[in-house]
XYZ file of C-alpha atoms in Angstrom:
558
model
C -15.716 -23.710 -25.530
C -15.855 -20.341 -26.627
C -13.073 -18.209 -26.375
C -14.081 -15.060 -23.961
C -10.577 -13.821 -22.853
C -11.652 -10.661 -24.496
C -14.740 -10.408 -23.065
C -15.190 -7.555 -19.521
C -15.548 -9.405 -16.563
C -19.158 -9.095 -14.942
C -19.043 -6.434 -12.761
C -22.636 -6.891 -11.023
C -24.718 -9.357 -9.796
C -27.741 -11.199 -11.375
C -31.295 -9.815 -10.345
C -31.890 -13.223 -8.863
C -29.212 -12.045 -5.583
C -31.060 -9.235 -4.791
C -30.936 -8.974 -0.720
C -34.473 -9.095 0.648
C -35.181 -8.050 4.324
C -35.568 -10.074 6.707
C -37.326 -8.436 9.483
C -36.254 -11.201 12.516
C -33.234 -10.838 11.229
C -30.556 -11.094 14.451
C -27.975 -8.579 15.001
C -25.169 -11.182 16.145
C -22.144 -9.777 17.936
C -18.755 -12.765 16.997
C -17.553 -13.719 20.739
C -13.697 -14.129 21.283
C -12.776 -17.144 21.947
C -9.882 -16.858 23.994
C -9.881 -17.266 27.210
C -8.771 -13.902 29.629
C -5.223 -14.783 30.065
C -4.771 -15.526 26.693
C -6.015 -12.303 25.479
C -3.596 -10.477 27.810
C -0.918 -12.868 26.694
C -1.202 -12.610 23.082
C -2.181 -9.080 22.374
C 0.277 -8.171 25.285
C -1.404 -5.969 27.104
C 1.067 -4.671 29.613
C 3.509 -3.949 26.965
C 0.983 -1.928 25.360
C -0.420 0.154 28.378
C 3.114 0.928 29.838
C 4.119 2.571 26.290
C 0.880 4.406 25.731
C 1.912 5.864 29.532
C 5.299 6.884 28.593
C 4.099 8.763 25.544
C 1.411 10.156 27.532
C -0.894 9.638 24.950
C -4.972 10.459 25.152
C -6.383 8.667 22.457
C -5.779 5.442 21.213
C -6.608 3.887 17.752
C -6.925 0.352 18.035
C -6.385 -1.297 14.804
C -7.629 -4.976 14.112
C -7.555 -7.117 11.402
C -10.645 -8.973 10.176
C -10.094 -12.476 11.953
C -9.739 -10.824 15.406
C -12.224 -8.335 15.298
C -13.988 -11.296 17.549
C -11.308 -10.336 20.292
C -11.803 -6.411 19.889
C -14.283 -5.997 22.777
C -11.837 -8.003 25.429
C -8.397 -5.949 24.193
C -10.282 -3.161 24.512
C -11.410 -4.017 28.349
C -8.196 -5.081 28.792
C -6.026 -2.182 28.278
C -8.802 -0.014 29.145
C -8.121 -1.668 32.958
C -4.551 -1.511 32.543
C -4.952 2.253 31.508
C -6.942 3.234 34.435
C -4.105 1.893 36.936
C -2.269 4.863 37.182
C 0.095 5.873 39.669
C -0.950 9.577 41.035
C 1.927 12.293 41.958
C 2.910 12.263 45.574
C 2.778 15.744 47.328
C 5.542 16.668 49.532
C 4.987 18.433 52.842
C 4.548 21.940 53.198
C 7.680 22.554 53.652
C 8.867 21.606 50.527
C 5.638 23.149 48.766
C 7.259 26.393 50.084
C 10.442 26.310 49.002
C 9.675 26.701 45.302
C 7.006 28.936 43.965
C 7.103 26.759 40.735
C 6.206 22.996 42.369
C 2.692 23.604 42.021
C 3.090 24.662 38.697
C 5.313 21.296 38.236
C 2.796 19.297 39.915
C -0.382 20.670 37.951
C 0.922 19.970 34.732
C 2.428 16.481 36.042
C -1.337 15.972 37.364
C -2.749 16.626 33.844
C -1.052 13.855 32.371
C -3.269 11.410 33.981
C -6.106 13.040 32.169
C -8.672 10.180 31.066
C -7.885 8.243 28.078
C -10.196 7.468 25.110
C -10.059 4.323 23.246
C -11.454 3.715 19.723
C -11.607 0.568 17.645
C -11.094 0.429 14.503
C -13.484 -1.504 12.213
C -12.583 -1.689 9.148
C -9.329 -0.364 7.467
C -8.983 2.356 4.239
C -6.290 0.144 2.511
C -4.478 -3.695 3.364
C -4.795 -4.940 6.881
C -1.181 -4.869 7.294
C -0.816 -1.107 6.749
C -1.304 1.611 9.470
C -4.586 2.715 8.839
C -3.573 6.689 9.674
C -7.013 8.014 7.707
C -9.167 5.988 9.592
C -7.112 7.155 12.982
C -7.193 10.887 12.348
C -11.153 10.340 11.601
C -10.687 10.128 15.408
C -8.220 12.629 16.040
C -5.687 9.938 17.224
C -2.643 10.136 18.736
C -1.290 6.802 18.425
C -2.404 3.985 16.583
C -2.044 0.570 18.160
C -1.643 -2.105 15.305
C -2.051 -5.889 15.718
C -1.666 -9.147 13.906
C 0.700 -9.369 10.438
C 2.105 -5.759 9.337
C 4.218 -4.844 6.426
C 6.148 -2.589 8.953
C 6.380 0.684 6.225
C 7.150 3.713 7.754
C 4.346 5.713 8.160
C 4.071 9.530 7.753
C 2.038 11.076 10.832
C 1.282 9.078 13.737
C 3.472 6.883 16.042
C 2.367 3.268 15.675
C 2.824 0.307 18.490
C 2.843 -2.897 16.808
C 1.419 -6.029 18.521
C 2.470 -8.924 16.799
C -0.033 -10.986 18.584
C 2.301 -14.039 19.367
C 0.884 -17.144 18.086
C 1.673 -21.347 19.437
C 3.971 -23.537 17.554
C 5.274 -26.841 17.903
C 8.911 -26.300 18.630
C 9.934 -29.920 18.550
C 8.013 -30.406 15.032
C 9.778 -27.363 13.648
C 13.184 -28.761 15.169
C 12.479 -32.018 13.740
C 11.707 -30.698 10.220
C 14.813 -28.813 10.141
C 16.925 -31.631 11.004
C 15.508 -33.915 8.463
C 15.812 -31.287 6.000
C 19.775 -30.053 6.818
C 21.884 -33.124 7.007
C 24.894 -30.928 7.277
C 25.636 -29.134 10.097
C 27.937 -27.012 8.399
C 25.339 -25.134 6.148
C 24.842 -21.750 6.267
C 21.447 -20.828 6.557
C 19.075 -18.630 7.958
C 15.738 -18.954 10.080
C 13.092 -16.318 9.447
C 9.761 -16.806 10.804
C 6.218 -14.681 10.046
C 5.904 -11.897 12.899
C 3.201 -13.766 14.847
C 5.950 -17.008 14.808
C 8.988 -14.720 15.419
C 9.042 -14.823 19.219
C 9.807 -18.632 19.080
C 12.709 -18.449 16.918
C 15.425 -17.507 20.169
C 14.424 -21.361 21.708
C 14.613 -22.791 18.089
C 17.622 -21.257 17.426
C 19.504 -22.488 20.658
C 17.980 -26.202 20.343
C 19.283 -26.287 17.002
C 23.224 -24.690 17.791
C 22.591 -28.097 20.875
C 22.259 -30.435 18.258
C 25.618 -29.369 16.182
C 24.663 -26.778 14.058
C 27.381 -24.317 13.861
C 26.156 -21.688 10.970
C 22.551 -20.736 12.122
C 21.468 -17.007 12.172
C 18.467 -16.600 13.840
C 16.528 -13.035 12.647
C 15.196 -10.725 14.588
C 12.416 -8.002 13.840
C 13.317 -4.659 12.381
C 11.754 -1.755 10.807
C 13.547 -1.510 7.280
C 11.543 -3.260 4.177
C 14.297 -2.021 2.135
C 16.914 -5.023 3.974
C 18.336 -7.809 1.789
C 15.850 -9.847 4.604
C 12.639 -7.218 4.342
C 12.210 -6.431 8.264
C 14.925 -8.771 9.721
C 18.185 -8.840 10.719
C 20.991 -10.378 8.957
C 24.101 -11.698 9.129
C 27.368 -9.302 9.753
C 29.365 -10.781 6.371
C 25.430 -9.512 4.803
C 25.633 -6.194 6.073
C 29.212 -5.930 4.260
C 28.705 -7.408 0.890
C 24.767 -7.745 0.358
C 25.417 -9.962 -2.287
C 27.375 -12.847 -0.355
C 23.237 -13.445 0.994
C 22.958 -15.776 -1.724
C 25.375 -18.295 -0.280
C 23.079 -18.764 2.571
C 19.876 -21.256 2.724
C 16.470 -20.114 4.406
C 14.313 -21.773 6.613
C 10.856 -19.938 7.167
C 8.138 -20.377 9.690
C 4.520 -20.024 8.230
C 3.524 -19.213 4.899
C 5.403 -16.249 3.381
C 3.517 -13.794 1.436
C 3.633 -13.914 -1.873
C 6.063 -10.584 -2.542
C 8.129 -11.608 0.262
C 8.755 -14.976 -1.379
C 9.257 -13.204 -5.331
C 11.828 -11.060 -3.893
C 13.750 -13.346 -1.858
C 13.565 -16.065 -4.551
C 16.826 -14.240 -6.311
C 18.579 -13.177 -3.317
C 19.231 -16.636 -0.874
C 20.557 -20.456 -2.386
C 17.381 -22.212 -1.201
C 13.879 -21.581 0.940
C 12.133 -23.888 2.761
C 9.070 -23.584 4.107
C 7.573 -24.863 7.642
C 4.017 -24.834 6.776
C 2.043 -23.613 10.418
C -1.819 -24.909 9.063
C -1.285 -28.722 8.477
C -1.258 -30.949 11.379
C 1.559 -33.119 10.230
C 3.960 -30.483 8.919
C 7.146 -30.717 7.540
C 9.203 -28.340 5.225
C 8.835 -27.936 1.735
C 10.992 -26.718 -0.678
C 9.885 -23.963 -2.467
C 10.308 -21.494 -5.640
C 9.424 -18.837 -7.424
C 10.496 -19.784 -10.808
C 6.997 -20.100 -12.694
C 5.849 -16.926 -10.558
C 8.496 -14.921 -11.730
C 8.267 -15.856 -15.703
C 4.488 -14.746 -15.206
C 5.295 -11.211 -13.973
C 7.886 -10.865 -16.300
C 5.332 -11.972 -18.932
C 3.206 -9.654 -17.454
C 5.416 -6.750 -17.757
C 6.351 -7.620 -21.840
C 2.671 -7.484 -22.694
C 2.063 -3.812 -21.514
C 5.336 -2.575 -23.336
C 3.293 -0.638 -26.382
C 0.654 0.845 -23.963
C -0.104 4.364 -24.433
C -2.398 5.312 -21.149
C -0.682 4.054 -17.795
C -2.906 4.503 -14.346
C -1.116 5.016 -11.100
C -2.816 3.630 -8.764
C -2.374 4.522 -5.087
C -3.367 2.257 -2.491
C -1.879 4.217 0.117
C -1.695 7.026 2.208
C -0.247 6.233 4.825
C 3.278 5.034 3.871
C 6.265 7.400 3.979
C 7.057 9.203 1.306
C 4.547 7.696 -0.982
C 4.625 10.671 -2.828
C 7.936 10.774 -4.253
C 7.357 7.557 -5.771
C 4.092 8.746 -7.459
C 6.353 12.056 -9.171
C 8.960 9.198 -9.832
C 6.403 6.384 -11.553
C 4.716 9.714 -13.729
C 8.567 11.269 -14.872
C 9.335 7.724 -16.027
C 5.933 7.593 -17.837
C 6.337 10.734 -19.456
C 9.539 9.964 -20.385
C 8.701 6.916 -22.668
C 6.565 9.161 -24.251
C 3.008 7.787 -22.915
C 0.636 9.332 -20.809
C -0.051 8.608 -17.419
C -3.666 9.253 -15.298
C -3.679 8.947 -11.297
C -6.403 7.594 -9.437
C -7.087 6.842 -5.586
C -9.977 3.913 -5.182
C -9.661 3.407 -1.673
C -9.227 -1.076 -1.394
C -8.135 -2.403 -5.032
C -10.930 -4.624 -7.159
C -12.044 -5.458 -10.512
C -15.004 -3.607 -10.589
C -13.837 0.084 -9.228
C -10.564 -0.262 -12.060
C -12.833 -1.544 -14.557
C -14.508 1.491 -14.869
C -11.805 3.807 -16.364
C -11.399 1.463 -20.141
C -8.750 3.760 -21.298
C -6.213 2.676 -18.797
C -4.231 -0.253 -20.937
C -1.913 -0.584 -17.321
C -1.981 -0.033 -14.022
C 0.655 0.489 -11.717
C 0.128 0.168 -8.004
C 1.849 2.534 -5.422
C 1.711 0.715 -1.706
C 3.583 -0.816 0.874
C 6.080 -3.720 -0.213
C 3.298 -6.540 0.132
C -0.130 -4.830 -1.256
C 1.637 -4.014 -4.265
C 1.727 -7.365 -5.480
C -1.669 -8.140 -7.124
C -2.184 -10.967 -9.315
C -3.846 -9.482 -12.645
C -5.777 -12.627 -13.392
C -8.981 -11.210 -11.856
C -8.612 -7.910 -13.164
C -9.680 -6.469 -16.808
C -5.899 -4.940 -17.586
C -2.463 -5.516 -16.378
C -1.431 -4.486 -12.759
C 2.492 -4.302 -12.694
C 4.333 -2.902 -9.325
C 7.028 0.412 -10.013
C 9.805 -1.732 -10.341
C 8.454 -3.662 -13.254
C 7.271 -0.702 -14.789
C 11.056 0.165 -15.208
C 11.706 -2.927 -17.262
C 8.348 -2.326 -18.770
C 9.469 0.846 -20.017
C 13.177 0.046 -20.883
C 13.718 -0.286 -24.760
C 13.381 -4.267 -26.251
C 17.094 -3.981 -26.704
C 18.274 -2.993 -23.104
C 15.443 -4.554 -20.876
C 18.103 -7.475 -19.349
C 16.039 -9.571 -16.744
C 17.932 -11.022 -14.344
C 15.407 -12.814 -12.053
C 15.751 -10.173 -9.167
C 12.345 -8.329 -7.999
C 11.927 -6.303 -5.571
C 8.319 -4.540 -4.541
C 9.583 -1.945 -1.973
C 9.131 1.406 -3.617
C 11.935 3.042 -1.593
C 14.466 0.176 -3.158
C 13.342 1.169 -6.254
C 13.714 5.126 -5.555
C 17.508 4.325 -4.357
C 18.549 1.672 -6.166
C 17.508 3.021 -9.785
C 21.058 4.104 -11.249
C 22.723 0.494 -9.792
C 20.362 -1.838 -11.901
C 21.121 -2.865 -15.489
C 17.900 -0.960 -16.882
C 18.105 2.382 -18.771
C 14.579 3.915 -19.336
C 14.185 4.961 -23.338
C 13.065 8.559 -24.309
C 10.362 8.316 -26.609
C 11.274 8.333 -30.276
C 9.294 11.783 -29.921
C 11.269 13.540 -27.753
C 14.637 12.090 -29.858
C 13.108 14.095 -32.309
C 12.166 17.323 -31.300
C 15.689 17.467 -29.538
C 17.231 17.006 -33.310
C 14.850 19.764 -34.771
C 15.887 22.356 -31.691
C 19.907 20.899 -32.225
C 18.499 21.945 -36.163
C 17.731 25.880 -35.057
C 13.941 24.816 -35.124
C 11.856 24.966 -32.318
C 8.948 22.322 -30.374
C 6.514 23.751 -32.610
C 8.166 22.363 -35.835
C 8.194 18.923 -34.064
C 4.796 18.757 -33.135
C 3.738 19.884 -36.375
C 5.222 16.901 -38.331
C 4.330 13.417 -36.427
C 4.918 11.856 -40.272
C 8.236 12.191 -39.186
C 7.806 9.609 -36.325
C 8.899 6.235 -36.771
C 6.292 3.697 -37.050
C 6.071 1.413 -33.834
C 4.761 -2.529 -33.853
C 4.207 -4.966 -31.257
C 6.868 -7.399 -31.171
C 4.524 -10.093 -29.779
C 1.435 -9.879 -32.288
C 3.212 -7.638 -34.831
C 0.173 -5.193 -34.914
C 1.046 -1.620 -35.638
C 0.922 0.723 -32.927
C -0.806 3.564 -33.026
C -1.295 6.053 -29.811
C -1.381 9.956 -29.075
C 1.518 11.798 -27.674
C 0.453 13.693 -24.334
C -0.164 17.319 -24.617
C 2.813 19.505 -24.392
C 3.075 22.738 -22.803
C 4.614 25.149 -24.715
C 7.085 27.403 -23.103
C 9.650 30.051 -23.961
C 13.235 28.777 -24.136
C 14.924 32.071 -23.474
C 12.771 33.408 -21.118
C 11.193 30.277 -19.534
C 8.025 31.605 -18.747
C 4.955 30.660 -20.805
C 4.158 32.855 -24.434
C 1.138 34.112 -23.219
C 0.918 35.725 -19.970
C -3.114 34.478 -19.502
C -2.093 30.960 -18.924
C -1.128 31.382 -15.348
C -4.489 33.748 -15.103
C -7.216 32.702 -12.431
C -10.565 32.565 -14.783
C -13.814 31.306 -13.810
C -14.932 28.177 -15.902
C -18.447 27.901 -17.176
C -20.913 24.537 -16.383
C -19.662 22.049 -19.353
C -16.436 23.711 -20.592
C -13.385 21.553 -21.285
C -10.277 21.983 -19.062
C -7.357 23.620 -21.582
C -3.932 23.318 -21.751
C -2.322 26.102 -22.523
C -4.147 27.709 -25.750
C -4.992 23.774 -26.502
C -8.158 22.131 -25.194
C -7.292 18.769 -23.494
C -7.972 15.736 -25.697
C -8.544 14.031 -23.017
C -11.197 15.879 -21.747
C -12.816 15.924 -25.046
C -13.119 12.614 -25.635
C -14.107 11.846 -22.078
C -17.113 14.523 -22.871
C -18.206 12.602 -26.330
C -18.056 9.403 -25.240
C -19.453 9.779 -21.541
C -22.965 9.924 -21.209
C -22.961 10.330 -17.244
C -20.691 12.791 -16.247
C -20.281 12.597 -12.060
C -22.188 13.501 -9.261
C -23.556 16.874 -9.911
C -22.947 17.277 -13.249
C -26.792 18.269 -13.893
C -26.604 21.030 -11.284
C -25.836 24.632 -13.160
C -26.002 27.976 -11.700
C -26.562 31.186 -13.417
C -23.202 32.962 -12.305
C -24.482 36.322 -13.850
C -27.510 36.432 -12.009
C -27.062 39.107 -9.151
C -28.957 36.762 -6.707
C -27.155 33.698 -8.256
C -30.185 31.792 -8.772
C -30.214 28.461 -9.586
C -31.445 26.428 -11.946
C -31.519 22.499 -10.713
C -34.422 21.207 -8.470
C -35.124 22.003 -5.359
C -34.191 21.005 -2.455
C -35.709 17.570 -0.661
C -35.223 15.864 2.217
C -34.229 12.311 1.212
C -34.176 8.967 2.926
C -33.004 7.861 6.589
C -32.496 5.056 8.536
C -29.896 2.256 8.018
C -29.472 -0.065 4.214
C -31.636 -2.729 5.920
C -34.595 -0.319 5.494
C -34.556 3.242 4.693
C -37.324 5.203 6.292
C -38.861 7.702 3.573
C -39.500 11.333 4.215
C -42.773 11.549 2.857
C -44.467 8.174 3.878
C -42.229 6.819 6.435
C -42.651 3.563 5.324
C -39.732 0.604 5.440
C -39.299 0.533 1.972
């Protein structure tokens, strides 16, 4: 078989897929399949209505992910019923309407609250279905988003969220039974988590198990704090003291686990065991996260001589997301490499593909979409916190089997972990030639005087650009020339400078880019007086839907 590990993935389709239309095609609408009571039940719709009443909210952003987007219609009759049962302000006599002059002006604006409310759906989400989705909520000027099914619970950064787990069945005396047979001794520490659609059943387990002799159970409960030794749950009180004594304890999980959630508890508890919730015969496996974790650290040892890092943000909506970006790019820059951000909207092989520079990507999202597995992808895909080791010199990079994928962990916890991030051989440099009485330009001018760099893995030499430095004045601290800070007007084709330096970037993009953007043929003649232009003229395109666009000249299907 022929070797094709260096070979691009296929990013299109063969001509022989081409859709064709299909004019009887039916539009077919998916039905829930839950029955009325169940829907109220499970997506708890009186929960829901009474806290969209006490924060008097107008419009509502229902948020759904893709396997109960059959069940959007009914939750959305549902609560729109619930919503319209509201209880109207009770006049007093007139008596008491004369005693104040400001209880009609109390009264009107306790009248406007009950305003009518507006409820939107929506269909599809920016980023992972277990983020907030706040762009596609402010799309419809939203004031609260409702959220249901699975959710990474990340703080998010504008709207109030209410999150509706959307309880699920289990069967307790299965899950009992599979404990028992898997603790023989009731004296074991350990801890029951459960996924958030399980979670509500883990009060009954709990107490059926503490019946049957078990005297060291902690049953979790659901909080809103990734960053916990448990991400989102409770734990116990010794826990909250000394973090580290979590390791003495055993876990017992309900339902699949993610596959962060399992990496980063793998190095924090004795033992997990897993009640799988999809077989019909279930009972609790062990688990680990051994080979997992030698393949990310793998991972994150190939990408250690890459020049070009991407950040790659697959949020917007977390909290804070930002600082993490300014965090990922300082430790880039610091390791001397460059560093390129990009925002793609949902993460595939075909959209990162495009940009061939990029030798690694690192992904800035909430704690569970950061994890992607880099098998399907062109290049590398590590998370910030392996980017640290990543970056960390061959002789200090200590790996002690802990991962974490929470980006605020990573923000806090930085100076505690065993990693110190290497300045480039570069910038050890130039800090000798200005400790010499020389200056940056000395430094730059002599890259002889950099010591040659091979990949400890192949044993190739390494060979990569430094990124473009800015030259400033020491004493004064403002730039040499005073035009760099000057507002100019750039002409159709010109390459974006740096200083007095053009951008090698840019100029490489330009010779080795034959397609250039959207727009990139349209030029205007700025120093025309009536600014005329010089692309074609206007036309009125296509309309209609993808099935069959209508066109403007023979209005045709076509």
């Amino acid at each position: 078989m022929a070797d094709t590990s260096g070979v691009p993935p296929m990013l299109s389709t063969p001509a022989t897929h081409i859709l064709e239309e299909d004019a009887h095609f039916p539009a077919v609408i998916p039905h829930s399949i839950c029955s009325p009571e169940d829907i109220h039940v499970r997506y708890e719709i009186d929960r829901t209505a009474a806290e969209i009443k006490r924060g008097g909210w107008k419009r509502i952003a229902l948020q759904f992910p893709d396997n109960a987007l059959s069940d959007a219609p009914a939750v959305f009759e549902r609560l729109s019923q619930q919503l319209a049962v509201v209880q109207k302000p009770t006049r007093n006599d007139k008596t008491s309407r004369e005693s104040s002059p400001h209880t009609m002006e109390k009264l009107d604006k306790t009248t406007s609250i009950h305003m009518p409310r507006k409820i939107f759906i929506l269909a599809d989400t920016s980023y992972g279905a277990c983020c907030v989705d706040e762009i596609a909520a402010e799309h419809v000027d939203a004031d609260v988003v409702v959220h249901y099914g699975r959710a990474c619970l990340s703080p998010t950064a504008r709207l109030p969220v209410i999150h509706v787990f959307t309880r699920r069945p289990l069967e307790v005396d299965l899950v009992i039974e599979s404990f028992k047979s898997t603790y023989s001794d009731h004296d074991q520490a350990i801890v029951l988590m459960a996924d958030v659609t399980y979670a509500s059943h883990l009060p009954h387990i709990s107490t059926a198990l503490k019946n049957e002799g078990y005297r060291a159970i902690f049953a979790t409960e659901i909080v809103h704090d990734p960053s916990s030794p448990l991400p989102n749950r409770t734990v116990p009180e010794t826990v909250q003291q000394n973090p580290a004594t979590l390791s003495r304890w055993r876990l017992f999980h309900i339902s699949d686990p993610p596959d962060s959630l399992l990496l980063t508890l793998s190095s924090r508890v004795s033992s997990i065991h897993v009640f799988p919730t999809t077989a019909a015969a279930a009972t609790a496996a062990n688990v680990t996260a051994a080979v997992a974790l030698r393949r990310r650290y793998a991972l994150l040892t190939s990408v250690t001589t890459v020049p070009i890092f991407g950040i790659l943000i697959n949020t917007l909506s977390v909290k804070n997301y930002l600082h993490i970006v300014e965090h990922v790019k300082s430790c880039i820059s610091a390791a001397g490499k460059k560093s390129y951000t990009f925002v793609v909207g949902k993460v595939n092989a075909a959209k990162i593909a495009n940009f061939s520079e990029i030798g690694a990507w690192v992904v800035v999202g909430c704690w569970e979409s950061s994890l992607i597995d880099s098998r399907d992808f062109w290049k590398p895909i590590l998370t910030p916190f392996e980017l640290e080791l990543a970056l960390a010199g061959d002789d200090k990079r200590i790996w002690t089997g802990e991962w974490s994928s929470d980006f605020e962990t990573v923000l806090r916890d930085t100076e505690r972990r065993p990693i110190t991030l290497r300045l480039s051989q570069v910038s050890l440099i130039e800090e000798d030639s200005l400790a010499d009485g020389g200056d940056i330009g000395e430094a730059e001018s002599e890259p002889e005087s950099v010591p040659p760099e091979f990949d400890l893995r192949t044993g190739r030499y390494v060979s990569r650009s430094r990124p473009t430095q800015v030259r400033f004045n020491i004493e004064g601290g403002e730039s040499q020339s005073s035009h760099h800070r000057q507002l100019i007007r750039r002409s159709q084709g010109d390459i974006a400078r740096i200083g007095d330096h053009a951008s090698p970037g840019a100029e490489f993009l330009q010779s080795s880019r034959t397609w250039k953007g959207l727009g990139s043929d349209f030029q205007i003649e700025y120093d025309h007086p009536e600014g005329i232009s010089s692309s074609a003229p206007l036309e009125e395109g296509r309309s209609g839907t993808a099935r069959g666009y209508l066109s403007a000249q023979s209005r045709a299907r076509t």
